[in-house]
Amino acid sequence: MSDTQSTSGAVRLDGKAIAEQVRMELAAEVAEFKAAHPTFRPKLVALQVGERSDSSVYIRQKAKACKEIGVEFEHVQLDEGIQQAELDARVDSINDDPAIHGLLVQLPLPAHLSTRHVVQSIRAEKDVDGFHAENIGWLSKRDGSPYFHPCTPLGCIELLKRYNIAIAGKRAVVIGRSDIVGAPVAMMLTKLDATVTLCHSRTANVEELVRDADILVVAIGQPEFVRADWVKPGAAVVDVGMNAVDDATKKAGFRWVGDVHPGAAAHAGFLTPVPGGVGPMTVAMLLRNVVASAKRHYAAASTVRIVPSVLNLADPVPSDIAIAQAQASALKPIAQLGGELNLAPRELEPHGRHAAKVTLDVLDRLDGMRNGHYVVVTGISPTPLGEGKSTVTVGLAQALYAHLGRAAFACVRQPSQGPTFGIKGGAAGGGYSQVAPMTAMNLHLTGDIHAISAANNLVAAAVDARRFHEATQTDAQLMARLCPPKRGVSQFAAPMLRRLQRLGISKTRPEDLAADEVARFVRLDIDPERIVWRRVLDTNDRFLREITIGEASTERGMSRRTGFDIA
């Protein structure tokens, strides 16, 4: 007799053995993919709210299973009193992390949190439990392809397939219509061409329907609900139920039984044991979903699928500004472009609707990817039509991607307002080979030049202000400004302590400094003739190139010559 054959005739659908086989296959698959792609690191995060002991046991089982097949696992445990907004923020953070390929929230959640809201907050492409409405929705469509199938239903189907049980054309009865097992497994059987009847608490003729079933899946949580004599001879029975019933003969005081009476083995052709049937398959299918997700994310990260914007060419060609204005209403939102470039939301810092910065974290994420080619466009004298470096650079990028299908990025510097408002004009390209929105590109972009100008001019103002204060105040007055007493106590700030060390002064309290030490500490004694730090402006204003500052009567003869450079 076969090891899987029970003494009463039914073949044992050994979920434990099949799950172990699936894990071995996944371990080999992960190892092989890692060997070809060294930066491939599949990762699953389990988020637990509170400290329920049963939930902790389940999470430890998943952590162990992940380790066995080479998947990184992170357990995020949150306080039971966490508020909905805080939990949402944690889920969003995990959703946006490109290094995480699967997220599961351990249920049940505390009563004050919305389980439905949290489950639907998980991004569909990371919902490895398969509970998200988008995944369930695609599962319900005949030609739909969800990111993931729910793990327990997928385990049921996998058991049937591994034992070569025919599904197409068979009569299948599913008892229980839960969103977790019953309804999804019914849809999956239907997509495999079975004729499916879904039974629930209001179904009147359950026994009659069961007697006609070639495949029976039961998931209602009622001990031994299906009688042994209901089962059709030779039927495949998948018992998802796991119910504890009192049993004084057991050390624990109870035993596990399924939703189907064990006597059904005398009639069924195939039967899952309880325990050891569907349970181990659920974890195995979760691992399969995580590995599939990681490989999908890895493939997406190395593929760029930009949808080129349509250009409506006019003849004769309008001016640059006319082209830019005509294209304004059709500009692609920068968030959409980021998605086409496979940038994670956390890697994109939008500045308005059509511009954004990309965080440097993306370099670490793509560190293992093959480098591209670097083409430098330089040393070009503009043609009479204004075709110079920027125009050629943008045009090359357009041609390489839109016409040759090669991923190409045009890298141009942010224009300065000086040349923009001068004879040269902007630096966003020209004609139909220009960066849009052109006005924002030429004047502000992300505002970095303005920020640099403010920072530079703050230093210039601080230098002149320091000269002014040192010339008009005593050492004691300067000391009082630098170390004002708080609640009667004066203290040095950390940068001040570092200055004292550079001066060779080891004292750490202001009141301990001698008069000469105070003078050395509070005075920089800046020589105005040696100040080379000038102010900057991003507009080419020739009358500010050389100026005299400090002409006001309140500045007491502190005037000096300086000027503005271009930002």
Coordinates of C-alpha atoms in Angstrom, one line a residue:
M1 CA 0.0 0.0 0.0
S2 CA 1.2 3.5 -0.8
D3 CA 2.4 5.8 2.0
T4 CA -0.3 8.2 1.0
Q5 CA -3.0 5.6 1.0
S6 CA -5.1 5.5 4.1
T7 CA -6.3 2.1 5.5
S8 CA -9.8 3.0 4.6
G9 CA -9.1 3.7 1.0
A10 CA -8.8 7.5 0.4
V11 CA -5.5 8.9 -0.8
R12 CA -4.1 11.2 1.8
L13 CA -3.6 14.7 0.4
D14 CA -0.4 15.3 2.4
G15 CA -0.2 19.1 2.6
K16 CA 2.9 18.8 4.9
A17 CA 4.9 16.8 2.4
I18 CA 3.8 18.9 -0.6
A19 CA 4.6 22.1 1.3
E20 CA 8.1 20.8 2.1
Q21 CA 8.5 20.0 -1.6
V22 CA 7.4 23.5 -2.6
R23 CA 9.8 25.1 -0.1
M24 CA 12.7 23.1 -1.6
E25 CA 11.7 24.2 -5.1
L26 CA 11.5 27.8 -4.0
A27 CA 14.9 27.6 -2.2
A28 CA 16.5 26.4 -5.4
E29 CA 14.7 29.0 -7.4
V30 CA 15.9 31.8 -5.1
A31 CA 19.5 30.5 -5.0
E32 CA 19.6 30.2 -8.8
F33 CA 18.3 33.8 -9.3
K34 CA 20.7 35.2 -6.7
A35 CA 23.6 33.5 -8.4
A36 CA 22.6 35.3 -11.7
H37 CA 21.7 38.5 -10.0
P38 CA 23.8 39.1 -6.8
T39 CA 21.7 42.1 -5.7
F40 CA 18.4 40.1 -5.6
R41 CA 17.2 40.1 -2.0
P42 CA 13.5 39.1 -1.6
K43 CA 12.0 40.5 1.6
L44 CA 8.8 40.0 3.5
V45 CA 7.6 42.3 6.3
A46 CA 5.0 41.1 8.8
L47 CA 3.3 43.9 10.7
Q48 CA 1.8 42.9 14.1
V49 CA -0.3 45.2 16.4
G50 CA -0.2 44.1 20.0
E51 CA 1.3 40.9 21.5
R52 CA -1.3 38.1 21.0
S53 CA 0.6 34.9 21.6
D54 CA -1.2 33.0 18.8
S55 CA -0.2 35.8 16.3
S56 CA 3.4 35.7 17.5
V57 CA 3.5 31.9 17.0
Y58 CA 2.3 32.3 13.4
I59 CA 4.8 35.0 12.7
R60 CA 7.7 32.9 14.0
Q61 CA 6.6 30.1 11.7
K62 CA 6.6 32.5 8.7
A63 CA 10.0 33.9 9.8
K64 CA 11.5 30.4 10.0
A65 CA 10.0 29.4 6.6
C66 CA 11.4 32.6 4.9
K67 CA 14.9 31.8 6.3
E68 CA 14.8 28.3 4.9
I69 CA 14.3 29.5 1.3
G70 CA 16.6 32.6 1.4
V71 CA 14.0 35.3 1.9
E72 CA 14.7 38.2 4.3
F73 CA 12.0 38.6 7.0
E74 CA 11.3 41.6 9.2
H75 CA 8.8 41.5 12.1
V76 CA 7.4 45.0 12.9
Q77 CA 5.6 44.9 16.2
L78 CA 3.5 47.9 17.1
D79 CA 1.9 49.0 20.4
E80 CA -1.7 47.7 20.8
G81 CA -2.8 51.3 21.4
I82 CA -1.5 52.6 18.1
Q83 CA -4.0 55.0 16.4
Q84 CA -5.3 54.5 12.9
A85 CA -3.3 57.4 11.4
E86 CA 0.0 56.1 12.9
L87 CA -0.7 52.6 11.5
D88 CA -1.5 54.0 8.1
A89 CA 1.8 55.9 8.1
R90 CA 3.7 52.7 8.8
V91 CA 1.9 50.8 6.1
D92 CA 2.5 53.7 3.6
S93 CA 6.2 53.7 4.5
I94 CA 6.5 49.9 3.8
N95 CA 4.4 50.3 0.6
D96 CA 6.9 53.0 -0.6
D97 CA 10.0 51.0 0.2
P98 CA 11.3 49.3 -3.0
A99 CA 13.4 46.9 -1.0
I100 CA 10.3 45.3 0.5
H101 CA 8.4 42.9 -1.8
G102 CA 5.6 41.7 0.4
L103 CA 3.6 43.0 3.3
L104 CA 1.2 41.1 5.5
V105 CA -0.7 42.5 8.5
Q106 CA -1.2 39.8 11.1
L107 CA -4.9 39.5 11.9
P108 CA -7.0 40.1 14.0
L109 CA -6.4 43.7 14.8
P110 CA -7.5 45.5 18.0
A111 CA -11.2 46.6 17.9
H112 CA -10.4 50.3 17.5
L113 CA -8.6 49.7 14.2
S114 CA -10.4 49.1 10.9
T115 CA -9.2 45.8 9.5
R116 CA -10.8 46.5 6.1
H117 CA -9.1 49.9 5.8
V118 CA -5.7 48.5 6.7
V119 CA -6.0 45.5 4.3
Q120 CA -7.0 47.8 1.5
S121 CA -4.2 50.2 2.4
I122 CA -1.6 47.6 1.4
R123 CA -0.5 48.2 -2.2
A124 CA -2.0 45.5 -4.4
E125 CA 1.5 44.6 -5.8
K126 CA 2.7 43.9 -2.3
D127 CA -0.4 42.2 -1.0
V128 CA 1.1 38.7 -0.8
D129 CA -1.8 37.5 1.3
G130 CA -4.0 38.2 -1.8
F131 CA -6.8 39.9 0.2
H132 CA -6.7 43.3 -1.6
A133 CA -9.9 44.2 -3.5
E134 CA -7.8 44.8 -6.6
N135 CA -6.4 41.3 -6.5
I136 CA -9.8 39.7 -5.7
G137 CA -11.4 41.8 -8.4
W138 CA -8.9 40.6 -11.1
L139 CA -9.4 37.0 -9.8
S140 CA -13.1 37.2 -10.4
K141 CA -12.7 38.1 -14.1
R142 CA -12.3 35.3 -16.6
D143 CA -9.3 36.8 -18.3
G144 CA -8.1 38.6 -15.1
S145 CA -4.6 38.2 -13.7
P146 CA -4.2 39.3 -10.1
Y147 CA -0.8 40.1 -8.7
F148 CA -1.4 37.3 -6.1
H149 CA -3.9 34.6 -5.4
P150 CA -5.0 34.2 -1.7
C151 CA -2.7 31.8 0.0
T152 CA -5.1 29.2 1.4
P153 CA -7.2 28.9 -1.8
L154 CA -4.0 28.7 -3.8
G155 CA -2.8 25.9 -1.5
C156 CA -6.0 24.0 -2.0
I157 CA -5.7 24.2 -5.8
E158 CA -2.0 23.3 -5.6
L159 CA -2.8 20.1 -3.6
L160 CA -5.3 19.0 -6.3
K161 CA -2.8 19.7 -9.1
R162 CA 0.1 17.9 -7.3
Y163 CA -2.0 14.8 -7.0
N164 CA -3.1 15.0 -10.6
I165 CA -6.7 15.4 -9.8
A166 CA -8.7 16.5 -12.8
I167 CA -10.6 19.7 -12.3
A168 CA -11.8 20.8 -15.8
G169 CA -15.4 19.6 -16.4
K170 CA -15.9 18.3 -12.8
R171 CA -18.6 19.3 -10.4
A172 CA -17.1 21.2 -7.5
V173 CA -18.9 22.2 -4.3
V174 CA -17.5 24.8 -2.0
I175 CA -19.1 25.1 1.4
G176 CA -18.4 28.5 3.0
R177 CA -18.3 31.9 1.2
S178 CA -15.7 33.8 3.3
D179 CA -13.5 36.3 1.5
I180 CA -10.4 34.5 2.7
V181 CA -11.1 30.9 1.5
G182 CA -14.6 30.1 0.2
A183 CA -15.3 32.8 -2.4
P184 CA -11.7 32.9 -3.8
V185 CA -11.4 29.1 -4.1
A186 CA -14.7 29.0 -5.9
M187 CA -13.5 31.6 -8.4
M188 CA -10.3 29.7 -8.9
L189 CA -12.0 26.4 -9.6
T190 CA -14.3 28.2 -12.0
K191 CA -11.3 29.6 -13.9
L192 CA -10.0 26.0 -14.1
D193 CA -13.2 25.0 -15.9
A194 CA -15.0 23.3 -13.1
T195 CA -18.7 23.7 -12.6
V196 CA -18.9 25.2 -9.2
T197 CA -21.6 25.5 -6.6
L198 CA -21.0 27.8 -3.7
C199 CA -22.9 26.9 -0.5
H200 CA -23.5 29.0 2.5
S201 CA -25.6 29.2 5.6
R202 CA -28.8 29.9 3.6
T203 CA -28.3 27.0 1.1
A204 CA -31.2 24.6 1.6
N205 CA -30.0 21.4 0.0
V206 CA -26.4 21.2 1.0
E207 CA -26.4 17.4 1.5
E208 CA -27.8 16.8 -1.9
L209 CA -25.3 19.1 -3.5
V210 CA -22.4 17.4 -1.7
R211 CA -23.5 13.9 -2.7
D212 CA -23.0 15.0 -6.4
A213 CA -19.6 16.7 -5.9
D214 CA -16.5 15.4 -7.6
I215 CA -14.5 18.0 -5.7
L216 CA -15.5 19.2 -2.3
V217 CA -13.9 22.1 -0.4
V218 CA -15.2 22.8 3.1
A219 CA -14.2 26.0 5.0
I220 CA -16.9 26.9 7.6
G221 CA -15.4 26.3 11.0
Q222 CA -18.0 23.8 12.2
P223 CA -16.6 20.5 13.5
E224 CA -17.5 17.5 11.3
F225 CA -20.3 19.4 9.6
V226 CA -20.1 17.2 6.5
R227 CA -21.2 13.6 7.3
A228 CA -19.2 10.7 6.1
D229 CA -22.1 9.3 4.0
W230 CA -22.6 12.6 2.2
V231 CA -19.4 12.2 0.3
K232 CA -19.6 10.9 -3.2
P233 CA -17.5 7.7 -3.8
G234 CA -14.1 8.7 -5.3
A235 CA -14.5 12.4 -4.6
A236 CA -11.5 14.7 -3.8
V237 CA -12.2 16.3 -0.4
V238 CA -10.2 19.3 0.8
D239 CA -11.0 20.0 4.4
V240 CA -9.9 23.5 5.4
G241 CA -11.5 23.5 8.8
M242 CA -9.4 23.5 12.0
N243 CA -11.6 23.1 15.1
A244 CA -10.6 22.3 18.7
V245 CA -13.0 19.9 20.5
D246 CA -12.8 18.8 24.1
D247 CA -11.0 15.5 24.6
A248 CA -10.0 14.4 28.1
T249 CA -7.7 11.7 26.7
K250 CA -5.4 14.3 25.2
K251 CA -2.7 16.0 27.2
A252 CA -3.8 19.4 26.0
G253 CA -7.5 18.6 26.9
F254 CA -8.6 18.9 23.3
R255 CA -8.0 17.6 19.8
W256 CA -8.1 19.1 16.3
V257 CA -10.9 18.1 13.9
G258 CA -11.9 19.4 10.5
D259 CA -15.2 20.4 9.0
V260 CA -15.6 16.9 7.4
H261 CA -16.2 13.8 9.5
P262 CA -13.0 11.6 9.4
G263 CA -15.2 8.6 8.3
A264 CA -15.5 10.3 4.9
A265 CA -12.1 8.5 4.1
A266 CA -14.2 5.4 3.5
H267 CA -15.9 7.0 0.6
A268 CA -13.6 9.7 -0.8
G269 CA -10.9 9.0 -3.3
F270 CA -8.7 11.8 -1.9
L271 CA -8.8 13.5 1.5
T272 CA -6.7 16.1 3.4
P273 CA -5.8 15.3 7.0
V274 CA -6.5 17.6 9.8
P275 CA -4.0 18.9 10.8
G276 CA -1.3 18.5 8.2
G277 CA -3.4 19.2 5.1
V278 CA -4.2 22.7 4.0
G279 CA -2.4 24.5 6.9
P280 CA 1.2 23.9 5.7
M281 CA 0.2 24.7 2.2
T282 CA -0.9 28.2 3.2
V283 CA 2.6 29.2 4.4
A284 CA 4.2 27.6 1.3
M285 CA 1.9 29.6 -1.0
L286 CA 2.8 32.8 0.9
L287 CA 6.4 32.1 0.2
R288 CA 5.7 31.5 -3.5
N289 CA 3.9 34.8 -3.6
V290 CA 6.8 36.6 -2.0
V291 CA 9.4 35.1 -4.4
A292 CA 7.1 35.9 -7.4
S293 CA 6.7 39.5 -6.2
A294 CA 10.5 40.0 -5.7
K295 CA 11.3 38.7 -9.2
R296 CA 8.5 40.9 -10.6
H297 CA 9.9 44.0 -8.8
Y298 CA 13.5 43.1 -9.9
A299 CA 12.4 42.8 -13.6
A300 CA 10.5 46.1 -13.4
A301 CA 13.4 47.9 -11.9
S302 CA 15.6 47.1 -14.8
T303 CA 13.0 48.0 -17.4
V304 CA 12.0 51.5 -18.5
R305 CA 8.7 51.9 -20.3
I306 CA 8.2 55.5 -21.0
V307 CA 5.1 56.5 -23.1
P308 CA 6.4 59.3 -25.4
S309 CA 4.3 62.4 -25.6
V310 CA 2.7 63.1 -28.9
L311 CA 4.1 66.0 -30.9
N312 CA 1.8 67.9 -33.2
L313 CA 4.3 69.3 -35.7
A314 CA 3.5 72.6 -37.4
D315 CA 4.8 73.9 -40.6
P316 CA 6.4 76.4 -40.6
V317 CA 7.9 75.7 -37.2
P318 CA 6.6 78.2 -34.5
S319 CA 8.9 80.0 -32.1
D320 CA 10.2 78.1 -29.0
I321 CA 7.9 79.9 -26.7
A322 CA 4.9 79.1 -28.9
I323 CA 5.7 75.4 -29.0
A324 CA 6.2 75.4 -25.2
Q325 CA 2.8 77.1 -24.6
A326 CA 1.0 74.8 -27.1
Q327 CA 2.4 71.7 -25.2
A328 CA 1.6 73.0 -21.7
S329 CA -1.9 71.4 -21.5
A330 CA -0.5 68.0 -22.6
L331 CA 2.4 67.8 -20.3
K332 CA 2.7 64.5 -18.4
P333 CA 2.4 64.7 -14.6
I334 CA 5.9 64.1 -13.1
A335 CA 4.4 61.4 -10.8
Q336 CA 3.3 59.4 -13.8
L337 CA 6.7 59.7 -15.4
G338 CA 8.3 58.5 -12.2
G339 CA 6.1 55.4 -12.3
E340 CA 7.1 54.8 -15.9
L341 CA 10.8 55.0 -14.8
N342 CA 10.0 52.5 -12.0
L343 CA 10.9 55.0 -9.3
A344 CA 9.3 54.4 -5.9
P345 CA 7.1 57.2 -4.6
R346 CA 9.7 57.7 -1.7
E347 CA 12.4 58.2 -4.3
L348 CA 10.6 61.1 -6.0
E349 CA 10.4 64.6 -4.4
P350 CA 7.8 66.5 -6.4
H351 CA 8.2 70.3 -6.9
G352 CA 4.8 71.2 -8.4
R353 CA 3.1 69.0 -11.0
H354 CA 5.7 68.8 -13.7
A355 CA 9.1 68.8 -11.9
A356 CA 10.7 66.6 -9.2
K357 CA 14.0 65.7 -7.6
V358 CA 15.1 62.0 -7.5
T359 CA 16.7 61.0 -4.1
L360 CA 20.2 59.6 -4.1
D361 CA 18.8 56.4 -2.5
V362 CA 18.0 55.2 -5.9
L363 CA 21.7 54.8 -6.6
D364 CA 22.0 52.2 -3.8
R365 CA 18.9 50.3 -5.0
L366 CA 20.2 50.1 -8.5
D367 CA 23.8 49.5 -7.5
G368 CA 23.8 46.0 -9.0
M369 CA 22.3 46.9 -12.3
R370 CA 24.4 47.1 -15.5
N371 CA 25.7 50.6 -16.2
G372 CA 24.6 52.4 -19.3
H373 CA 26.6 54.5 -21.8
Y374 CA 27.6 58.1 -21.1
V375 CA 27.5 60.4 -24.1
V376 CA 28.9 64.0 -23.6
V377 CA 27.7 66.7 -26.0
T378 CA 30.1 69.6 -25.8
G379 CA 32.1 72.1 -27.9
I380 CA 29.2 73.0 -30.2
S381 CA 28.9 76.4 -31.7
P382 CA 25.2 77.1 -32.2
T383 CA 23.9 77.2 -35.7
P384 CA 22.2 80.3 -37.1
L385 CA 18.9 78.7 -36.0
G386 CA 20.1 78.3 -32.4
E387 CA 20.9 74.6 -32.4
G388 CA 23.5 74.3 -29.7
K389 CA 24.5 71.8 -26.9
S390 CA 21.1 71.8 -25.1
T391 CA 19.1 71.3 -28.3
V392 CA 21.3 68.5 -29.6
T393 CA 21.3 66.8 -26.2
V394 CA 17.5 66.8 -25.9
G395 CA 17.1 65.8 -29.5
L396 CA 19.5 62.9 -29.1
A397 CA 17.6 61.6 -26.1
Q398 CA 14.3 61.9 -28.0
A399 CA 15.7 60.0 -31.0
L400 CA 17.3 57.3 -28.9
Y401 CA 14.2 56.4 -27.0
A402 CA 11.2 57.4 -29.2
H403 CA 12.7 56.1 -32.5
L404 CA 15.3 53.4 -31.4
G405 CA 13.7 52.2 -28.3
R406 CA 16.9 52.7 -26.2
A407 CA 16.3 54.1 -22.7
A408 CA 17.9 57.5 -22.7
F409 CA 18.1 60.4 -20.2
A410 CA 19.1 63.9 -21.2
C411 CA 21.2 65.6 -18.4
V412 CA 21.3 69.4 -18.7
R413 CA 22.2 72.0 -16.1
Q414 CA 19.7 74.4 -14.7
P415 CA 19.8 77.6 -16.7
S416 CA 20.9 80.9 -15.1
Q417 CA 18.6 83.9 -15.3
G418 CA 21.5 86.0 -16.5
P419 CA 21.9 84.5 -19.9
T420 CA 18.2 83.7 -20.0
F421 CA 17.4 87.4 -20.0
G422 CA 20.4 88.3 -22.0
I423 CA 21.3 87.8 -25.7
K424 CA 21.9 84.1 -25.3
G425 CA 18.4 83.2 -24.0
G426 CA 17.3 80.1 -22.1
A427 CA 19.0 76.7 -21.9
A428 CA 16.1 74.4 -22.2
G429 CA 16.7 73.4 -25.8
G430 CA 14.7 74.7 -28.7
G431 CA 12.0 73.9 -31.2
Y432 CA 10.5 70.5 -30.7
S433 CA 13.7 69.4 -28.8
Q434 CA 13.2 71.3 -25.6
V435 CA 12.6 70.7 -21.9
A436 CA 9.1 71.4 -20.8
P437 CA 7.7 73.4 -19.0
M438 CA 10.2 75.7 -20.5
T439 CA 9.4 78.8 -18.4
A440 CA 9.8 76.9 -15.1
M441 CA 13.0 75.2 -16.4
N442 CA 14.6 78.6 -17.3
L443 CA 13.5 80.6 -14.3
H444 CA 13.1 78.4 -11.2
L445 CA 13.0 74.6 -11.7
T446 CA 13.2 73.2 -8.2
G447 CA 14.4 76.5 -6.7
D448 CA 17.9 75.3 -5.9
I449 CA 19.6 78.3 -7.4
H450 CA 17.5 80.6 -5.2
A451 CA 18.3 78.5 -2.1
I452 CA 22.0 78.6 -2.9
S453 CA 21.8 82.4 -3.4
A454 CA 20.1 82.8 0.0
A455 CA 22.7 80.6 1.7
N456 CA 25.6 82.4 0.1
N457 CA 24.2 85.9 0.9
L458 CA 23.5 84.9 4.5
V459 CA 27.2 84.1 5.0
A460 CA 28.2 87.4 3.4
A461 CA 25.7 89.3 5.6
A462 CA 27.0 87.5 8.7
V463 CA 30.6 88.4 7.9
D464 CA 29.8 92.1 7.6
A465 CA 27.5 92.0 10.6
R466 CA 30.2 90.4 12.7
R467 CA 32.7 93.2 11.7
F468 CA 30.1 95.8 12.7
H469 CA 29.4 94.3 16.1
E470 CA 33.0 93.8 17.0
A471 CA 33.8 97.4 16.1
T472 CA 30.9 98.8 18.2
Q473 CA 30.8 96.6 21.3
T474 CA 33.1 95.7 24.2
D475 CA 34.3 92.2 24.9
A476 CA 31.8 91.8 27.7
Q477 CA 28.9 92.9 25.5
L478 CA 30.0 90.5 22.8
M479 CA 30.2 87.7 25.4
A480 CA 26.7 88.4 26.6
R481 CA 25.4 88.2 23.1
L482 CA 27.2 84.9 22.3
C483 CA 26.4 83.2 25.6
P484 CA 23.2 84.8 27.0
P485 CA 22.3 83.5 30.4
K486 CA 19.3 81.2 30.7
R487 CA 17.8 81.0 34.2
G488 CA 20.9 82.7 35.4
V489 CA 23.3 80.2 33.8
S490 CA 25.5 80.8 30.7
Q491 CA 26.7 77.9 28.6
F492 CA 28.8 77.3 25.5
A493 CA 27.1 75.7 22.5
A494 CA 28.9 72.8 20.9
P495 CA 30.4 74.8 18.0
M496 CA 31.8 77.3 20.6
L497 CA 33.5 74.5 22.5
R498 CA 35.2 73.4 19.3
R499 CA 36.4 77.0 18.7
L500 CA 37.8 77.1 22.2
Q501 CA 39.7 73.9 21.5
R502 CA 41.2 75.4 18.3
L503 CA 42.3 78.4 20.3
G504 CA 44.0 76.1 22.9
I505 CA 41.5 77.0 25.6
S506 CA 40.4 73.9 27.6
K507 CA 37.8 75.7 29.8
T508 CA 34.1 74.8 29.3
R509 CA 32.3 77.4 31.4
P510 CA 32.0 81.1 30.2
E511 CA 32.6 82.4 33.7
D512 CA 36.0 80.6 33.9
L513 CA 37.5 82.5 31.0
A514 CA 40.1 85.2 31.7
A515 CA 39.8 88.6 30.1
D516 CA 42.4 87.8 27.4
E517 CA 40.7 84.5 26.7
V518 CA 37.3 86.2 26.4
A519 CA 38.8 88.7 23.9
R520 CA 40.3 85.9 21.8
F521 CA 37.1 84.0 21.9
V522 CA 34.6 86.7 21.0
R523 CA 36.7 88.5 18.3
L524 CA 37.4 87.2 14.8
D525 CA 39.2 90.4 13.9
I526 CA 38.3 90.2 10.2
D527 CA 40.4 92.2 7.9
P528 CA 38.1 93.9 5.4
E529 CA 40.8 94.0 2.7
R530 CA 41.0 90.2 2.8
I531 CA 37.3 89.4 2.5
V532 CA 36.8 87.5 -0.8
W533 CA 33.3 86.2 -0.1
R534 CA 30.9 88.2 -2.4
R535 CA 27.2 88.2 -2.7
V536 CA 25.5 86.5 -5.6
L537 CA 22.5 87.2 -7.8
D538 CA 21.0 85.0 -10.6
T539 CA 20.2 87.9 -12.8
N540 CA 22.9 89.4 -15.0
D541 CA 22.8 93.0 -13.5
R542 CA 26.1 94.6 -14.6
F543 CA 25.7 97.6 -12.2
L544 CA 26.1 95.3 -9.2
R545 CA 29.4 93.7 -10.3
E546 CA 31.3 96.3 -8.3
I547 CA 29.6 98.1 -5.4
T548 CA 30.4 99.9 -2.1
I549 CA 28.5 98.7 1.0
G550 CA 28.2 100.2 4.5
E551 CA 27.3 103.7 3.3
A552 CA 24.4 104.2 5.8
S553 CA 25.1 106.6 8.7
T554 CA 24.3 103.8 11.2
E555 CA 27.1 101.7 9.9
R556 CA 29.7 104.1 11.4
G557 CA 32.4 104.1 8.7
M558 CA 32.2 100.3 7.9
S559 CA 32.0 100.8 4.2
R560 CA 34.1 98.6 1.9
R561 CA 34.2 97.6 -1.8
T562 CA 32.7 94.3 -2.9
G563 CA 30.3 93.1 -5.6
F564 CA 27.8 90.5 -6.9
D565 CA 28.7 87.3 -8.8
I566 CA 26.3 85.2 -10.8
A567 CA 24.6 82.6 -8.7

